[in-house]
CSV table of C-alpha atoms in Angstrom, one decimal:
chain,number,residue,atom,x,y,z
A,1,MET,CA,135.7,-46.4,61.1
A,2,THR,CA,133.9,-46.2,64.4
A,3,SER,CA,135.4,-47.7,67.3
A,4,PRO,CA,133.2,-50.0,69.4
A,5,GLY,CA,131.8,-48.1,72.4
A,6,ALA,CA,132.1,-44.8,70.6
A,7,GLU,CA,129.1,-42.4,70.6
A,8,PRO,CA,126.8,-42.4,67.5
A,9,ASP,CA,127.2,-39.6,64.9
A,10,PRO,CA,124.4,-37.0,65.2
A,11,LEU,CA,124.7,-35.6,61.6
A,12,PRO,CA,122.5,-38.1,59.8
A,13,SER,CA,119.5,-37.2,62.1
A,14,ARG,CA,120.0,-33.6,61.5
A,15,ARG,CA,120.1,-34.2,57.7
A,16,ASP,CA,116.8,-36.2,57.8
A,17,ALA,CA,115.1,-33.5,59.8
A,18,ARG,CA,116.1,-30.8,57.3
A,19,MET,CA,114.9,-33.0,54.4
A,20,ARG,CA,111.5,-33.5,56.1
A,21,VAL,CA,111.2,-29.7,56.7
A,22,THR,CA,112.0,-29.1,53.0
A,23,ARG,CA,109.4,-31.5,51.8
A,24,ARG,CA,106.7,-30.0,54.0
A,25,GLY,CA,107.5,-26.6,52.7
A,26,ARG,CA,107.2,-27.7,49.1
A,27,ILE,CA,103.9,-29.4,49.9
A,28,VAL,CA,102.6,-26.3,51.6
A,29,GLY,CA,103.8,-24.1,48.7
A,30,ALA,CA,102.1,-26.4,46.2
A,31,ALA,CA,98.9,-26.3,48.1
A,32,ALA,CA,99.0,-22.6,48.4
A,33,LEU,CA,99.6,-22.3,44.7
A,34,ALA,CA,96.7,-24.6,43.9
A,35,ILE,CA,94.4,-22.5,46.1
A,36,VAL,CA,95.5,-19.4,44.3
A,37,LEU,CA,94.9,-20.9,40.9
A,38,VAL,CA,91.4,-22.1,42.0
A,39,VAL,CA,90.5,-18.7,43.3
A,40,ALA,CA,91.8,-17.1,40.0
A,41,VAL,CA,89.8,-19.5,37.9
A,42,VAL,CA,86.7,-18.8,39.9
A,43,ALA,CA,87.2,-15.0,39.6
A,44,VAL,CA,87.7,-15.3,35.8
A,45,LEU,CA,84.5,-17.3,35.5
A,46,VAL,CA,82.6,-14.8,37.5
A,47,LEU,CA,83.9,-12.0,35.4
A,48,LEU,CA,83.0,-13.8,32.2
A,49,GLN,CA,79.3,-14.4,33.2
A,50,PRO,CA,76.9,-12.0,31.3
A,51,GLN,CA,75.7,-9.2,33.5
A,52,PRO,CA,71.9,-8.5,33.6
A,53,ALA,CA,71.0,-5.3,31.7
A,54,PRO,CA,70.0,-2.5,34.0
A,55,PRO,CA,66.2,-1.9,34.0
A,56,ALA,CA,65.0,0.5,31.4
A,57,ALA,CA,64.1,3.8,32.8
A,58,THR,CA,60.4,4.4,32.9
A,59,PRO,CA,59.7,7.5,31.0
A,60,GLU,CA,57.9,10.1,33.0
A,61,PRO,CA,54.4,10.6,31.7
A,62,THR,CA,53.9,13.7,29.7
A,63,ALA,CA,50.7,15.6,29.6
A,64,SER,CA,48.9,14.8,26.3
A,65,ALA,CA,47.3,17.6,24.5
A,66,PRO,CA,43.5,17.5,24.8
A,67,SER,CA,41.9,16.1,21.6
A,68,ALA,CA,39.8,18.5,19.7
A,69,THR,CA,36.0,17.9,20.0
A,70,PRO,CA,34.6,17.3,16.4
A,71,THR,CA,32.0,19.7,15.3
A,72,PRO,CA,28.7,17.8,14.9
A,73,THR,CA,27.4,17.8,11.4
A,74,ALA,CA,23.8,18.1,10.6
A,75,THR,CA,22.1,14.8,9.7
A,76,PRO,CA,20.5,15.2,6.3
A,77,THR,CA,16.8,14.6,6.3
A,78,PRO,CA,16.2,11.5,4.2
A,79,THR,CA,14.1,12.1,1.1
A,80,PRO,CA,11.1,9.8,1.2
A,81,GLU,CA,10.8,7.4,-1.7
A,82,PRO,CA,7.8,8.1,-3.8
A,83,GLU,CA,5.0,5.5,-3.2
A,84,GLU,CA,4.4,3.2,-6.0
A,85,THR,CA,1.1,4.1,-7.6
A,86,PHE,CA,-1.2,1.7,-9.3
A,87,ASP,CA,-0.9,1.8,-13.1
A,88,MET,CA,-4.5,2.4,-14.2
A,89,THR,CA,-3.4,2.2,-17.9
A,90,ARG,CA,-2.0,-1.3,-17.6
A,91,ASN,CA,-5.0,-2.8,-19.4
A,92,SER,CA,-7.6,-1.3,-21.7
A,93,ILE,CA,-11.0,-0.6,-20.4
A,94,ASP,CA,-12.4,-0.4,-24.0
A,95,ASP,CA,-11.1,-3.5,-25.6
A,96,PRO,CA,-13.7,-6.3,-25.1
A,97,GLY,CA,-10.9,-8.8,-24.8
A,98,SER,CA,-9.3,-7.0,-21.9
A,99,PHE,CA,-9.8,-8.3,-18.3
A,100,TRP,CA,-10.5,-4.7,-17.3
A,101,VAL,CA,-13.1,-3.9,-20.0
A,102,VAL,CA,-15.9,-1.7,-18.5
A,103,VAL,CA,-19.3,-2.7,-19.9
A,104,ASP,CA,-22.4,-0.8,-18.8
A,105,LYS,CA,-25.4,1.0,-20.3
A,106,LEU,CA,-23.2,3.7,-21.8
A,107,ARG,CA,-20.4,1.4,-22.8
A,108,PRO,CA,-21.5,-1.4,-25.1
A,109,LEU,CA,-19.2,-4.1,-26.4
A,110,GLU,CA,-17.7,-3.3,-29.8
A,111,PRO,CA,-18.7,-5.2,-31.8
A,112,ARG,CA,-22.0,-5.8,-30.2
A,113,ASP,CA,-22.0,-9.5,-31.1
A,114,TYR,CA,-18.5,-9.9,-29.7
A,115,ALA,CA,-17.6,-13.6,-28.9
A,116,ALA,CA,-15.2,-14.2,-26.0
A,117,PRO,CA,-12.0,-16.1,-26.8
A,118,ASP,CA,-10.4,-19.1,-25.0
A,119,LEU,CA,-13.6,-20.2,-23.4
A,120,VAL,CA,-13.4,-23.4,-21.3
A,121,ASP,CA,-15.8,-25.5,-19.2
A,122,VAL,CA,-15.7,-24.7,-15.5
A,123,PRO,CA,-15.6,-27.9,-13.4
A,124,VAL,CA,-17.8,-26.8,-10.5
A,125,PRO,CA,-21.3,-27.7,-9.5
A,126,TYR,CA,-23.9,-25.8,-11.6
A,127,VAL,CA,-27.5,-25.1,-12.6
A,128,TYR,CA,-26.5,-24.4,-16.2
A,129,ALA,CA,-23.2,-25.8,-17.5
A,130,PRO,CA,-20.8,-22.9,-17.2
A,131,LYS,CA,-18.1,-21.6,-19.6
A,132,LEU,CA,-15.7,-18.8,-18.9
A,133,ARG,CA,-12.4,-17.5,-20.2
A,134,LYS,CA,-9.5,-19.7,-19.0
A,135,LYS,CA,-8.1,-17.4,-16.3
A,136,ALA,CA,-11.6,-16.6,-14.9
A,137,ALA,CA,-12.5,-20.3,-15.0
A,138,ASP,CA,-9.3,-21.3,-13.0
A,139,ALA,CA,-10.0,-18.6,-10.5
A,140,VAL,CA,-13.6,-19.8,-10.0
A,141,VAL,CA,-12.4,-23.4,-9.4
A,142,ALA,CA,-9.9,-22.2,-6.8
A,143,MET,CA,-12.4,-19.9,-5.1
A,144,PHE,CA,-15.1,-22.6,-4.8
A,145,ALA,CA,-12.5,-25.1,-3.5
A,146,ALA,CA,-11.3,-22.6,-0.8
A,147,TYR,CA,-14.9,-21.9,0.3
A,148,GLU,CA,-15.7,-25.6,0.7
A,149,ARG,CA,-12.4,-26.2,2.5
A,150,GLU,CA,-12.9,-23.4,4.9
A,151,THR,CA,-16.6,-23.8,5.7
A,152,GLY,CA,-17.6,-27.3,4.7
A,153,LEU,CA,-20.4,-25.8,2.6
A,154,ARG,CA,-20.8,-25.6,-1.1
A,155,MET,CA,-21.6,-23.2,-3.9
A,156,GLN,CA,-22.7,-23.6,-7.5
A,157,SER,CA,-22.7,-21.7,-10.7
A,158,GLN,CA,-26.1,-20.4,-11.7
A,159,SER,CA,-25.0,-18.8,-15.0
A,160,ALA,CA,-21.8,-17.8,-16.6
A,161,TYR,CA,-20.9,-17.0,-20.2
A,162,ARG,CA,-23.8,-16.1,-22.5
A,163,ALA,CA,-23.3,-15.5,-26.2
A,164,TYR,CA,-24.9,-12.6,-27.9
A,165,ALA,CA,-27.7,-14.8,-29.3
A,166,THR,CA,-28.3,-16.2,-25.8
A,167,GLN,CA,-28.5,-12.7,-24.3
A,168,VAL,CA,-31.1,-11.8,-26.9
A,169,THR,CA,-33.3,-14.6,-25.6
A,170,THR,CA,-32.6,-13.9,-21.9
A,171,TYR,CA,-33.3,-10.2,-22.2
A,172,ASN,CA,-36.5,-10.7,-24.2
A,173,GLY,CA,-37.7,-13.1,-21.5
A,174,TRP,CA,-37.3,-10.5,-18.8
A,175,VAL,CA,-39.1,-7.9,-21.0
A,176,SER,CA,-42.0,-10.2,-21.3
A,177,GLN,CA,-42.2,-10.6,-17.5
A,178,LEU,CA,-41.4,-7.1,-16.3
A,179,GLY,CA,-41.7,-4.8,-19.3
A,180,GLN,CA,-38.7,-3.0,-20.8
A,181,LYS,CA,-38.2,-0.6,-17.9
A,182,GLY,CA,-38.2,-3.4,-15.4
A,183,ALA,CA,-36.1,-5.6,-17.6
A,184,ASP,CA,-33.4,-2.9,-17.9
A,185,LEU,CA,-32.9,-2.9,-14.1
A,186,THR,CA,-32.5,-6.7,-14.1
A,187,SER,CA,-30.9,-7.8,-17.3
A,188,ALA,CA,-28.6,-6.2,-19.8
A,189,ARG,CA,-29.5,-5.6,-23.4
A,190,PRO,CA,-27.7,-7.8,-26.0
A,191,GLY,CA,-24.3,-6.3,-26.6
A,192,TYR,CA,-24.2,-4.6,-23.2
A,193,SER,CA,-23.9,-7.7,-21.0
A,194,GLU,CA,-20.9,-8.6,-18.9
A,195,HIS,CA,-21.8,-12.2,-19.3
A,196,GLN,CA,-20.9,-11.8,-23.0
A,197,THR,CA,-17.3,-11.1,-22.0
A,198,GLY,CA,-16.8,-14.5,-20.5
A,199,LEU,CA,-15.7,-12.9,-17.3
A,200,ALA,CA,-18.9,-12.8,-15.2
A,201,ILE,CA,-20.6,-15.5,-13.2
A,202,ASP,CA,-23.8,-15.7,-11.2
A,203,ILE,CA,-23.2,-17.8,-8.0
A,204,SER,CA,-25.8,-19.5,-5.7
A,205,ALA,CA,-25.8,-21.7,-2.7
A,206,LEU,CA,-25.8,-25.5,-3.0
A,207,PRO,CA,-28.4,-26.6,-2.1
A,208,ALA,CA,-30.1,-23.5,-3.6
A,209,ASN,CA,-31.0,-20.8,-1.1
A,210,CYS,CA,-32.1,-17.2,-2.2
A,211,ALA,CA,-30.8,-17.9,-5.7
A,212,LEU,CA,-30.7,-14.7,-7.8
A,213,GLN,CA,-32.4,-12.7,-5.0
A,214,ALA,CA,-31.1,-9.9,-2.7
A,215,CYS,CA,-31.3,-12.2,0.3
A,216,PHE,CA,-28.4,-14.2,-1.1
A,217,ALA,CA,-26.2,-11.6,0.5
A,218,ASP,CA,-27.2,-12.9,3.9
A,219,THR,CA,-26.4,-16.5,3.2
A,220,PRO,CA,-23.1,-18.1,4.3
A,221,GLN,CA,-22.1,-18.2,0.6
A,222,GLY,CA,-23.1,-14.6,-0.1
A,223,THR,CA,-21.3,-13.3,3.1
A,224,TRP,CA,-18.1,-15.2,2.4
A,225,LEU,CA,-18.0,-14.1,-1.3
A,226,ALA,CA,-18.4,-10.4,-0.3
A,227,GLU,CA,-15.5,-10.7,2.1
A,228,ASN,CA,-13.2,-13.0,0.1
A,229,ALA,CA,-13.8,-13.0,-3.6
A,230,TRP,CA,-11.2,-10.2,-4.3
A,231,LYS,CA,-8.5,-12.7,-3.2
A,232,TRP,CA,-9.2,-14.6,-6.5
A,233,GLY,CA,-9.6,-11.5,-8.7
A,234,PHE,CA,-13.4,-11.0,-8.5
A,235,ILE,CA,-15.4,-8.0,-7.6
A,236,LEU,CA,-19.1,-7.7,-6.7
A,237,ARG,CA,-20.1,-5.8,-9.8
A,238,TYR,CA,-23.4,-4.4,-8.8
A,239,PRO,CA,-23.2,-3.5,-5.1
A,240,GLU,CA,-26.0,-2.3,-2.9
A,241,GLY,CA,-26.8,1.4,-3.2
A,242,LYS,CA,-25.0,1.9,-6.5
A,243,THR,CA,-27.9,1.6,-9.0
A,244,SER,CA,-27.4,5.3,-10.0
A,245,VAL,CA,-23.8,4.4,-11.0
A,246,THR,CA,-24.1,0.9,-12.5
A,247,GLY,CA,-27.7,1.1,-13.8
A,248,TYR,CA,-28.6,-2.2,-12.1
A,249,GLU,CA,-30.2,-3.2,-8.8
A,250,PHE,CA,-28.2,-4.9,-6.1
A,251,GLU,CA,-27.1,-8.3,-7.3
A,252,PRO,CA,-25.1,-10.0,-4.5
A,253,TRP,CA,-24.7,-13.1,-6.8
A,254,HIS,CA,-23.1,-11.4,-9.8
A,255,TYR,CA,-19.3,-11.5,-9.7
A,256,ARG,CA,-16.9,-10.2,-12.3
A,257,TYR,CA,-13.4,-11.3,-12.9
A,258,VAL,CA,-10.9,-8.4,-13.2
A,259,GLY,CA,-7.7,-10.1,-12.0
A,260,LYS,CA,-6.1,-10.0,-8.5
A,261,ALA,CA,-4.3,-6.7,-9.0
A,262,LEU,CA,-7.3,-4.6,-9.8
A,263,ALA,CA,-9.6,-6.4,-7.3
A,264,ALA,CA,-7.1,-5.8,-4.5
A,265,GLU,CA,-6.6,-2.1,-5.5
A,266,MET,CA,-10.3,-1.4,-5.5
A,267,ARG,CA,-10.7,-3.0,-2.1
A,268,GLU,CA,-7.6,-1.1,-0.8
A,269,GLN,CA,-9.1,2.2,-2.0
A,270,GLY,CA,-12.6,1.3,-0.8
A,271,VAL,CA,-14.0,1.9,-4.3
A,272,GLU,CA,-16.9,-0.4,-5.2
A,273,THR,CA,-17.6,0.1,-8.9
A,274,MET,CA,-15.5,0.1,-12.0
A,275,GLU,CA,-17.2,3.3,-13.1
A,276,GLU,CA,-16.0,5.2,-10.0
A,277,PHE,CA,-12.5,3.6,-10.0
A,278,PHE,CA,-11.8,4.6,-13.6
A,279,ASP,CA,-13.6,8.0,-13.2
A,280,LEU,CA,-16.2,7.1,-15.8
A,281,PRO,CA,-19.7,8.7,-16.2
A,282,ALA,CA,-22.4,7.1,-14.1
A,283,ALA,CA,-24.4,4.7,-16.3
A,284,ALA,CA,-27.9,4.8,-14.7
A,285,ASP,CA,-29.6,4.3,-18.0
A,286,TYR,CA,-29.0,3.7,-21.7
A,287,ALA,CA,-28.3,6.7,-23.9
A,288,GLY,CA,-31.2,5.9,-26.1
């Protein structure tokens, strides 16, 4: 028990100071440990992160071996294709029913009184009502229409199909006017006439101008026909300067249907008569 007036005991103060020092040491140690732990965790995280792969080494270029130059091969010369030739045997030149039949003073129709088949009226302007075989008639109609459409002018049929009996009358009429020699230059004897085939037509201007005369060649109709009739399958059968071949004087009005193929081929070759095209004897006169 402390007596009044006695000095205070210094021991409690020293104990408190030691306790405070001890607590601060613990706090400092805990903080240091926490820092160490944080640093350790950070280090582990850094070590666990994936490291970038080192860049691939660029291979050094190596010299490539020079490529071998190919040996050029000779280009083969193309073989030219043979040109298509016109088939001259496609149709008969002897059969009176053929579109290519050649009728002249050495080649009469057989039989002489042959009558053309499939005759039809030809719906074009005319002097004497025309009949022709169907294909020839259709071609005439188309040709006349083309001429009128292109020029504004007109043509007409002067004469077309003539039967054997009609040709007898026609020929005898020329003989009575010109004599037989003169008639043979102008008109065919019965059985020798192209008109009997149903494939020939005499054409004149409308209105008539130089009808059945050589001057028809100089009319607009005659000029146009000479230049264009082949497009519809017609040829000028008795051209100028070919009397020694055909046996007839120049008849710029007489057109013969042979079909587009033959008409075009004759024009292409520049051959004017059927006798020359088919290499037939000239028919300047009758055999007897």
